[in-house]
């Protein structure tokens, strides 16, 4: 998908109209079905345009909505379902309140009799018993083991990963077992990588409990661990059987973690969904206040954006790389400053500001967009500059081993044109990168 200039340009029209949510109200029950699972629903295509080659590709995501009558107090609310369409490896993302109290959603994706829940010391006391109940209620043939890992990015390494393998082998799990990731992005990445590797691949399910994981990392099959020299350098693309997002789990999420996850929500608006970004500008206060209606919409729309891109470019040959706006700078901050000192979203937020600054220096965007990015990140209480201790040389040394380097050339995701347009390119003036690094670093 890369042109001779080594550039991918993205400008995708969106068809949603979230204007009704500018003043958050109680969330209506909406049931989304994909790939015509309900014969009464129509099949509607979303077209995608790449302005470099003018190819129009019909998205494999099929969507149709039907309003559901207000349920009685005894009835369970139907989830919203977004599907990641990957042929025979397609899977649903269930989104809604109280989904862990609907055991059939999880049980339909467990094909064997053995389950291993991978979680951490923070999440386990809150939700492990509830998940075990959801897996076994009315299902006595299934037995569940669990492994509780230490919490934090600094533990996303080979030593911690081995604890998952140790438990799986000690429990004599077989190839029909299912791993369940219960936690944030670190747990999801490690559990997914363990599932991809154990017995050369077993099924796994994602139950993300942070905004970051719900809107981004649990969707798309990126799994892995960190290396002291770089973030996420060891891993695999390995898709889950399903992603179950119970929005009630956000009730226990610390404010700092909430803000960190919103960095990824903001990213979607900047790179491909201008209407969504404009909605965020109007509703950031509601998101920060955890308004259920606003949060549910932000999660759903983020998952729709991620699912569409993954369906078109699963292995990140070009288009999917655009989802990494700010990540090259951000990963350098995380690696150089120490894993876990800054949360991933905090580092990405500062990285997005640096990418936007570089885009402006190249003459690709106007100063109004620069100001809008600063403003929305400040509303979300996210950093707009890297730590003072990070130097130009630290940035350059870590960025040199970034996964987007090809044949020695560092490719970056930069904004170009109006809001919602970006490029993935190695064709840029190196002076602009140097000037941006010097502007944000003291040495």
CSV table of C-alpha atoms in Angstrom, one decimal, residues 3-399:
chain,number,residue,atom,x,y,z
A,3,UNK,CA,3.7,4.6,-2.7
A,4,UNK,CA,7.1,5.2,-4.3
A,5,UNK,CA,7.4,8.2,-2.0
A,6,UNK,CA,6.8,5.8,1.0
A,7,UNK,CA,3.7,7.6,2.0
A,8,UNK,CA,0.2,6.5,3.0
A,9,UNK,CA,-2.4,9.2,3.1
A,10,UNK,CA,-5.7,8.8,4.9
A,11,UNK,CA,-8.9,10.7,4.5
A,12,UNK,CA,-11.9,8.6,5.4
A,13,UNK,CA,-15.5,10.0,5.2
A,14,UNK,CA,-17.7,9.2,8.2
A,15,UNK,CA,-21.4,8.6,8.1
A,16,UNK,CA,-22.4,9.0,11.7
A,17,UNK,CA,-24.2,12.0,13.2
A,18,UNK,CA,-23.4,12.4,16.9
A,19,UNK,CA,-24.8,15.9,17.2
A,20,UNK,CA,-27.6,14.6,19.4
A,21,UNK,CA,-25.0,13.8,22.0
A,22,UNK,CA,-23.6,17.3,22.3
A,23,UNK,CA,-25.7,17.6,25.5
A,24,UNK,CA,-25.3,14.1,27.0
A,25,UNK,CA,-28.6,12.4,27.9
A,26,UNK,CA,-29.3,8.9,29.1
A,27,UNK,CA,-28.1,6.3,26.7
A,28,UNK,CA,-30.8,4.7,24.5
A,29,UNK,CA,-30.6,1.0,24.0
A,30,UNK,CA,-29.2,0.5,20.5
A,31,UNK,CA,-28.4,-2.9,19.1
A,32,UNK,CA,-25.8,-3.1,16.3
A,33,UNK,CA,-25.5,-6.2,14.2
A,34,UNK,CA,-23.0,-6.9,11.5
A,35,UNK,CA,-22.6,-9.2,8.6
A,36,UNK,CA,-26.4,-9.5,8.5
A,37,UNK,CA,-26.7,-11.8,11.5
A,38,UNK,CA,-30.3,-10.8,11.8
A,39,UNK,CA,-32.2,-11.3,8.5
A,40,UNK,CA,-34.5,-8.4,9.2
A,41,UNK,CA,-31.6,-5.9,9.2
A,42,UNK,CA,-30.2,-4.4,6.0
A,43,UNK,CA,-26.6,-4.6,4.8
A,44,UNK,CA,-25.0,-1.2,4.6
A,45,UNK,CA,-21.5,-0.6,3.3
A,46,UNK,CA,-19.0,2.0,4.4
A,47,UNK,CA,-16.8,3.2,1.6
A,48,UNK,CA,-13.1,4.1,2.2
A,49,UNK,CA,-11.1,6.4,0.0
A,50,UNK,CA,-7.3,6.7,-0.3
A,51,UNK,CA,-6.7,10.0,-2.0
A,52,UNK,CA,-3.3,8.9,-3.2
A,53,UNK,CA,-4.6,6.3,-5.6
A,54,UNK,CA,-8.3,7.2,-5.6
A,55,UNK,CA,-9.2,3.5,-4.9
A,56,UNK,CA,-12.5,3.1,-3.3
A,57,UNK,CA,-12.7,0.0,-1.2
A,58,UNK,CA,-15.9,-1.2,0.3
A,59,UNK,CA,-15.4,-1.8,4.0
A,60,UNK,CA,-16.2,-5.3,5.1
A,61,UNK,CA,-17.8,-3.8,8.2
A,62,UNK,CA,-21.6,-4.1,7.7
A,63,UNK,CA,-23.8,-2.1,9.9
A,64,UNK,CA,-27.4,-1.6,10.5
A,65,UNK,CA,-29.2,-0.4,13.6
A,66,UNK,CA,-32.6,-1.1,15.1
A,67,UNK,CA,-34.0,0.7,18.1
A,68,UNK,CA,-35.1,-1.6,20.9
A,69,UNK,CA,-38.2,-0.8,22.9
A,70,UNK,CA,-37.5,0.1,26.5
A,71,UNK,CA,-37.0,-3.1,28.4
A,72,UNK,CA,-38.8,-4.0,31.6
A,73,UNK,CA,-36.8,-3.9,34.8
A,74,UNK,CA,-36.4,-7.7,34.6
A,75,UNK,CA,-35.0,-7.8,31.1
A,76,UNK,CA,-31.3,-7.4,30.3
A,77,UNK,CA,-30.2,-4.6,28.1
A,78,UNK,CA,-28.9,-5.7,24.8
A,79,UNK,CA,-25.3,-4.8,24.1
A,80,UNK,CA,-24.1,-2.8,21.2
A,81,UNK,CA,-22.1,-5.1,18.9
A,82,UNK,CA,-19.3,-3.9,16.6
A,83,UNK,CA,-17.7,-6.6,14.5
A,84,UNK,CA,-14.1,-6.8,13.4
A,85,UNK,CA,-14.5,-8.5,10.0
A,86,UNK,CA,-11.5,-10.7,9.2
A,87,UNK,CA,-13.2,-13.5,7.2
A,88,UNK,CA,-13.3,-16.7,9.2
A,89,UNK,CA,-11.5,-15.0,12.0
A,90,UNK,CA,-14.1,-12.3,12.5
A,91,UNK,CA,-15.1,-11.5,16.1
A,92,UNK,CA,-17.6,-9.3,17.9
A,93,UNK,CA,-17.0,-6.4,20.3
A,94,UNK,CA,-19.8,-6.3,22.9
A,95,UNK,CA,-20.3,-2.9,24.5
A,96,UNK,CA,-22.7,-2.1,27.3
A,97,UNK,CA,-23.5,-1.8,31.0
A,98,UNK,CA,-23.7,-4.9,33.1
A,99,UNK,CA,-22.4,-7.3,30.5
A,100,UNK,CA,-20.5,-9.4,33.0
A,101,UNK,CA,-24.0,-10.3,34.4
A,102,UNK,CA,-24.9,-11.9,31.0
A,103,UNK,CA,-22.9,-15.1,31.1
A,104,UNK,CA,-24.1,-16.3,27.7
A,105,UNK,CA,-22.0,-13.6,26.0
A,106,UNK,CA,-18.8,-15.1,27.3
A,107,UNK,CA,-19.8,-18.7,27.3
A,108,UNK,CA,-20.6,-18.9,23.6
A,109,UNK,CA,-16.9,-18.1,22.9
A,110,UNK,CA,-15.5,-20.8,25.2
A,111,UNK,CA,-15.1,-24.0,23.1
A,112,UNK,CA,-13.3,-26.3,25.6
A,113,UNK,CA,-13.7,-27.2,29.2
A,114,UNK,CA,-10.7,-25.3,30.6
A,115,UNK,CA,-10.3,-21.6,31.1
A,116,UNK,CA,-7.3,-19.6,32.4
A,117,UNK,CA,-8.1,-16.0,33.5
A,118,UNK,CA,-5.1,-13.7,33.4
A,119,UNK,CA,-5.4,-10.6,35.5
A,120,UNK,CA,-3.5,-8.4,37.9
A,121,UNK,CA,-3.4,-7.6,41.6
A,122,UNK,CA,-5.5,-4.4,41.2
A,123,UNK,CA,-8.3,-5.8,39.0
A,124,UNK,CA,-8.6,-9.3,40.6
A,125,UNK,CA,-10.2,-8.2,43.9
A,126,UNK,CA,-12.7,-6.1,41.9
A,127,UNK,CA,-13.8,-8.4,39.1
A,128,UNK,CA,-12.2,-11.9,39.1
A,129,UNK,CA,-15.0,-13.6,41.0
A,130,UNK,CA,-17.6,-11.9,38.7
A,131,UNK,CA,-15.8,-13.2,35.6
A,132,UNK,CA,-15.5,-16.7,37.0
A,133,UNK,CA,-19.2,-16.7,37.8
A,134,UNK,CA,-20.0,-15.5,34.3
A,135,UNK,CA,-17.9,-18.3,32.8
A,136,UNK,CA,-19.3,-21.1,35.0
A,137,UNK,CA,-22.9,-20.1,35.8
A,138,UNK,CA,-25.2,-22.9,34.5
A,139,UNK,CA,-22.1,-24.3,32.9
A,140,UNK,CA,-20.7,-27.0,35.3
A,141,UNK,CA,-18.5,-28.6,32.7
A,142,UNK,CA,-16.1,-25.6,32.6
A,143,UNK,CA,-13.4,-25.2,35.2
A,144,UNK,CA,-11.5,-22.0,35.6
A,145,UNK,CA,-8.0,-21.4,36.8
A,146,UNK,CA,-6.5,-17.9,37.3
A,147,UNK,CA,-3.1,-16.3,37.5
A,148,UNK,CA,-2.7,-12.9,39.1
A,149,UNK,CA,0.2,-10.8,37.8
A,150,UNK,CA,1.8,-7.6,39.4
A,151,UNK,CA,0.2,-4.4,38.1
A,152,UNK,CA,2.0,-1.9,35.9
A,153,UNK,CA,3.8,-1.3,32.6
A,154,UNK,CA,7.2,-2.1,34.2
A,155,UNK,CA,6.0,-5.7,34.5
A,156,UNK,CA,5.2,-6.1,30.9
A,157,UNK,CA,8.2,-8.3,30.2
A,158,UNK,CA,9.4,-11.9,29.6
A,159,UNK,CA,9.8,-12.7,33.3
A,160,UNK,CA,6.2,-11.8,34.1
A,161,UNK,CA,5.0,-13.6,30.9
A,162,UNK,CA,6.6,-16.8,32.1
A,163,UNK,CA,4.2,-16.8,35.1
A,164,UNK,CA,1.3,-17.3,32.7
A,165,UNK,CA,3.0,-20.2,31.0
A,166,UNK,CA,3.9,-21.7,34.4
A,167,UNK,CA,0.3,-21.6,35.5
A,168,UNK,CA,-1.0,-23.0,32.2
A,169,UNK,CA,1.5,-25.9,32.2
A,170,UNK,CA,1.0,-26.7,35.9
A,171,UNK,CA,-2.7,-26.8,35.3
A,172,UNK,CA,-2.2,-29.2,32.3
A,173,UNK,CA,-4.2,-27.0,30.0
A,174,UNK,CA,-4.7,-28.4,26.5
A,175,UNK,CA,-5.2,-26.9,23.0
A,176,UNK,CA,-8.9,-26.5,23.5
A,177,UNK,CA,-8.5,-24.2,26.5
A,178,UNK,CA,-9.3,-20.5,26.5
A,179,UNK,CA,-7.3,-17.7,28.0
A,180,UNK,CA,-9.2,-14.7,29.3
A,181,UNK,CA,-7.5,-11.3,29.6
A,182,UNK,CA,-9.1,-9.4,32.5
A,183,UNK,CA,-7.6,-5.9,32.9
A,184,UNK,CA,-6.0,-3.0,31.0
A,185,UNK,CA,-3.7,-2.9,28.1
A,186,UNK,CA,-0.7,-4.5,29.8
A,187,UNK,CA,-2.8,-7.6,30.7
A,188,UNK,CA,-4.4,-7.8,27.3
A,189,UNK,CA,-1.1,-7.6,25.5
A,190,UNK,CA,0.5,-10.2,27.7
A,191,UNK,CA,-2.4,-12.6,27.8
A,192,UNK,CA,-2.8,-12.4,24.0
A,193,UNK,CA,0.9,-13.1,23.5
A,194,UNK,CA,0.8,-16.0,25.9
A,195,UNK,CA,-2.3,-17.4,24.0
A,196,UNK,CA,-0.5,-17.0,20.7
A,197,UNK,CA,2.5,-18.9,22.0
A,198,UNK,CA,1.1,-21.6,24.3
A,199,UNK,CA,0.9,-24.9,22.5
A,200,UNK,CA,1.5,-22.8,19.4
A,201,UNK,CA,-1.9,-21.0,19.8
A,202,UNK,CA,-5.0,-21.3,21.9
A,203,UNK,CA,-8.2,-19.3,22.0
A,204,UNK,CA,-8.4,-16.1,24.0
A,205,UNK,CA,-11.0,-13.5,25.1
A,206,UNK,CA,-10.5,-9.8,25.9
A,207,UNK,CA,-12.3,-8.3,28.9
A,208,UNK,CA,-10.8,-4.7,29.0
A,209,UNK,CA,-11.3,-2.7,32.2
A,210,UNK,CA,-9.7,0.6,31.3
A,211,UNK,CA,-10.6,3.3,28.7
A,212,UNK,CA,-7.3,2.7,27.0
A,213,UNK,CA,-7.9,-1.0,26.5
A,214,UNK,CA,-11.6,-0.6,25.7
A,215,UNK,CA,-11.1,2.0,22.9
A,216,UNK,CA,-7.8,0.7,21.5
A,217,UNK,CA,-5.5,-2.1,22.7
A,218,UNK,CA,-8.1,-4.9,23.1
A,219,UNK,CA,-9.2,-4.5,19.5
A,220,UNK,CA,-7.1,-5.7,16.5
A,221,UNK,CA,-4.9,-8.5,17.8
A,222,UNK,CA,-1.7,-6.7,18.7
A,223,UNK,CA,-0.1,-8.6,21.5
A,224,UNK,CA,3.4,-8.5,23.1
A,225,UNK,CA,5.8,-7.4,25.7
A,226,UNK,CA,8.4,-4.7,26.1
A,227,UNK,CA,12.2,-4.9,25.9
A,228,UNK,CA,14.6,-2.7,27.8
A,229,UNK,CA,15.6,-1.1,24.5
A,230,UNK,CA,12.1,-0.5,23.2
A,231,UNK,CA,8.3,-0.8,23.8
A,232,UNK,CA,6.3,-3.7,22.3
A,233,UNK,CA,9.2,-5.0,20.2
A,234,UNK,CA,8.4,-8.6,21.0
A,235,UNK,CA,5.0,-9.9,20.1
A,236,UNK,CA,2.5,-11.2,17.6
A,237,UNK,CA,-0.6,-10.4,15.7
A,238,UNK,CA,-3.2,-12.7,17.3
A,239,UNK,CA,-6.9,-12.1,17.3
A,240,UNK,CA,-9.3,-12.8,20.2
A,241,UNK,CA,-12.5,-14.8,20.0
A,242,UNK,CA,-14.4,-11.7,21.2
A,243,UNK,CA,-14.0,-8.5,23.2
A,244,UNK,CA,-16.4,-7.9,26.0
A,245,UNK,CA,-16.6,-4.3,27.2
A,246,UNK,CA,-18.6,-3.9,30.4
A,247,UNK,CA,-18.7,-0.1,30.8
A,248,UNK,CA,-19.5,-0.6,34.5
A,249,UNK,CA,-15.8,-1.5,35.1
A,250,UNK,CA,-14.9,2.1,34.5
A,251,UNK,CA,-16.6,3.0,37.8
A,252,UNK,CA,-13.5,1.8,39.6
A,253,UNK,CA,-11.0,3.4,37.2
A,254,UNK,CA,-8.7,6.2,38.7
A,255,UNK,CA,-9.1,9.6,37.1
A,256,UNK,CA,-5.5,9.5,35.8
A,257,UNK,CA,-6.2,6.2,34.0
A,258,UNK,CA,-9.4,7.7,32.6
A,259,UNK,CA,-7.6,10.7,31.1
A,260,UNK,CA,-4.8,8.4,29.7
A,261,UNK,CA,-7.4,6.4,27.7
A,262,UNK,CA,-8.9,9.6,26.3
A,263,UNK,CA,-5.7,10.3,24.4
A,264,UNK,CA,-6.5,7.4,22.1
A,265,UNK,CA,-10.0,8.7,21.6
A,266,UNK,CA,-8.7,12.1,20.6
A,267,UNK,CA,-6.3,10.4,18.2
A,268,UNK,CA,-9.1,8.8,16.2
A,269,UNK,CA,-10.7,12.2,15.6
A,270,UNK,CA,-7.4,13.8,14.5
A,271,UNK,CA,-6.4,11.1,12.0
A,272,UNK,CA,-9.6,10.1,10.3
A,273,UNK,CA,-12.9,11.3,12.0
A,274,UNK,CA,-13.3,15.1,12.0
A,275,UNK,CA,-16.9,14.9,13.1
A,276,UNK,CA,-15.9,12.7,16.1
A,277,UNK,CA,-13.2,15.2,17.1
A,278,UNK,CA,-15.6,18.1,16.9
A,279,UNK,CA,-18.0,16.1,19.1
A,280,UNK,CA,-15.2,15.5,21.6
A,281,UNK,CA,-14.5,19.3,21.8
A,282,UNK,CA,-18.1,19.8,22.8
A,283,UNK,CA,-18.2,16.8,25.2
A,284,UNK,CA,-14.8,16.5,26.8
A,285,UNK,CA,-16.2,17.8,30.1
A,286,UNK,CA,-18.9,15.1,30.0
A,287,UNK,CA,-16.3,12.5,29.3
A,288,UNK,CA,-14.1,13.7,32.2
A,289,UNK,CA,-17.2,13.6,34.4
A,290,UNK,CA,-17.8,9.9,33.3
A,291,UNK,CA,-21.2,10.8,31.8
A,292,UNK,CA,-22.6,7.3,30.8
A,293,UNK,CA,-24.1,8.5,27.5
A,294,UNK,CA,-21.0,10.4,26.4
A,295,UNK,CA,-18.6,7.6,27.5
A,296,UNK,CA,-20.6,4.9,25.8
A,297,UNK,CA,-20.7,6.8,22.5
A,298,UNK,CA,-16.9,7.5,22.7
A,299,UNK,CA,-16.1,3.8,23.2
A,300,UNK,CA,-18.5,2.7,20.4
A,301,UNK,CA,-17.2,5.2,17.9
A,302,UNK,CA,-13.6,4.5,18.7
A,303,UNK,CA,-14.2,0.8,18.3
A,304,UNK,CA,-15.9,1.4,15.0
A,305,UNK,CA,-12.9,3.4,13.7
A,306,UNK,CA,-10.4,0.7,15.0
A,307,UNK,CA,-12.4,-2.2,13.6
A,308,UNK,CA,-12.7,-0.6,10.2
A,309,UNK,CA,-9.0,0.0,9.9
A,310,UNK,CA,-8.0,-3.5,11.2
A,311,UNK,CA,-10.5,-5.1,8.8
A,312,UNK,CA,-8.7,-3.4,5.9
A,313,UNK,CA,-5.1,-3.8,7.1
A,314,UNK,CA,-4.7,-6.4,9.9
A,315,UNK,CA,-0.9,-6.7,9.8
A,316,UNK,CA,-0.1,-3.0,9.6
A,317,UNK,CA,1.3,-2.9,6.1
A,318,UNK,CA,0.4,0.8,5.8
A,319,UNK,CA,-3.1,2.0,6.7
A,320,UNK,CA,-3.1,0.6,10.2
A,321,UNK,CA,0.1,2.4,11.0
A,322,UNK,CA,-1.8,5.7,10.9
A,323,UNK,CA,-3.4,4.6,14.2
A,324,UNK,CA,0.0,5.3,15.8
A,325,UNK,CA,-0.2,9.1,15.6
A,326,UNK,CA,2.2,10.4,18.4
A,327,UNK,CA,3.2,6.9,19.3
A,328,UNK,CA,6.8,7.1,17.9
A,329,UNK,CA,7.5,10.1,20.1
A,330,UNK,CA,5.4,8.7,22.9
A,331,UNK,CA,7.1,5.3,23.0
A,332,UNK,CA,10.5,7.1,23.2
A,333,UNK,CA,9.2,9.0,26.2
A,334,UNK,CA,8.1,5.7,27.9
A,335,UNK,CA,11.3,3.9,27.2
A,336,UNK,CA,13.6,6.8,28.0
A,337,UNK,CA,11.7,7.9,31.2
A,338,UNK,CA,11.1,4.4,32.5
A,339,UNK,CA,8.1,2.1,31.8
A,340,UNK,CA,5.2,3.0,33.9
A,341,UNK,CA,6.5,6.4,35.2
A,342,UNK,CA,4.2,8.0,32.6
A,343,UNK,CA,1.1,6.2,31.6
A,344,UNK,CA,0.9,5.2,27.9
A,345,UNK,CA,-1.8,7.7,27.1
A,346,UNK,CA,0.1,10.5,28.8
A,347,UNK,CA,3.2,9.8,26.6
A,348,UNK,CA,1.1,9.5,23.5
A,349,UNK,CA,-0.6,12.9,24.3
A,350,UNK,CA,2.8,14.6,24.4
A,351,UNK,CA,3.8,12.6,21.4
A,352,UNK,CA,0.8,13.9,19.4
A,353,UNK,CA,1.7,17.5,20.3
A,354,UNK,CA,5.2,16.8,18.9
A,355,UNK,CA,3.8,15.2,15.7
A,356,UNK,CA,1.4,18.2,15.3
A,357,UNK,CA,4.3,20.6,15.8
A,358,UNK,CA,6.4,18.9,13.2
A,359,UNK,CA,3.4,18.8,10.8
A,360,UNK,CA,3.1,22.6,11.2
A,361,UNK,CA,6.8,23.1,10.7
A,362,UNK,CA,6.5,21.2,7.4
A,363,UNK,CA,3.6,23.6,6.4
A,364,UNK,CA,1.1,20.7,6.2
A,365,UNK,CA,-1.4,22.1,8.7
A,366,UNK,CA,-2.4,25.6,10.0
A,367,UNK,CA,-1.9,27.1,13.4
A,368,UNK,CA,-5.6,26.8,14.3
A,369,UNK,CA,-5.4,23.0,14.3
A,370,UNK,CA,-2.3,23.2,16.4
A,371,UNK,CA,-4.2,25.3,19.0
A,372,UNK,CA,-7.2,22.9,18.9
A,373,UNK,CA,-5.0,20.0,19.7
A,374,UNK,CA,-3.4,21.8,22.6
A,375,UNK,CA,-6.8,22.9,23.9
A,376,UNK,CA,-8.5,19.5,23.8
A,377,UNK,CA,-5.5,17.8,25.5
A,378,UNK,CA,-5.5,20.4,28.2
A,379,UNK,CA,-9.2,19.8,28.7
A,380,UNK,CA,-8.5,16.1,29.2
A,381,UNK,CA,-5.7,17.0,31.7
A,382,UNK,CA,-3.1,15.4,29.6
A,383,UNK,CA,0.6,16.5,29.1
A,384,UNK,CA,1.4,18.7,26.1
A,385,UNK,CA,5.2,18.3,26.3
A,386,UNK,CA,7.6,15.5,27.2
A,387,UNK,CA,9.4,15.3,30.6
A,388,UNK,CA,12.3,17.8,31.0
A,389,UNK,CA,14.8,14.9,31.5
A,390,UNK,CA,14.3,13.5,28.0
A,391,UNK,CA,17.0,14.7,25.6
A,392,UNK,CA,17.3,14.9,21.9
A,393,UNK,CA,19.7,12.1,21.8
A,394,UNK,CA,17.4,9.9,23.9
A,395,UNK,CA,14.6,10.5,21.5
A,396,UNK,CA,16.8,9.7,18.5
A,397,UNK,CA,18.3,6.5,20.0
A,398,UNK,CA,14.9,5.0,20.9
A,399,UNK,CA,13.2,6.1,17.7
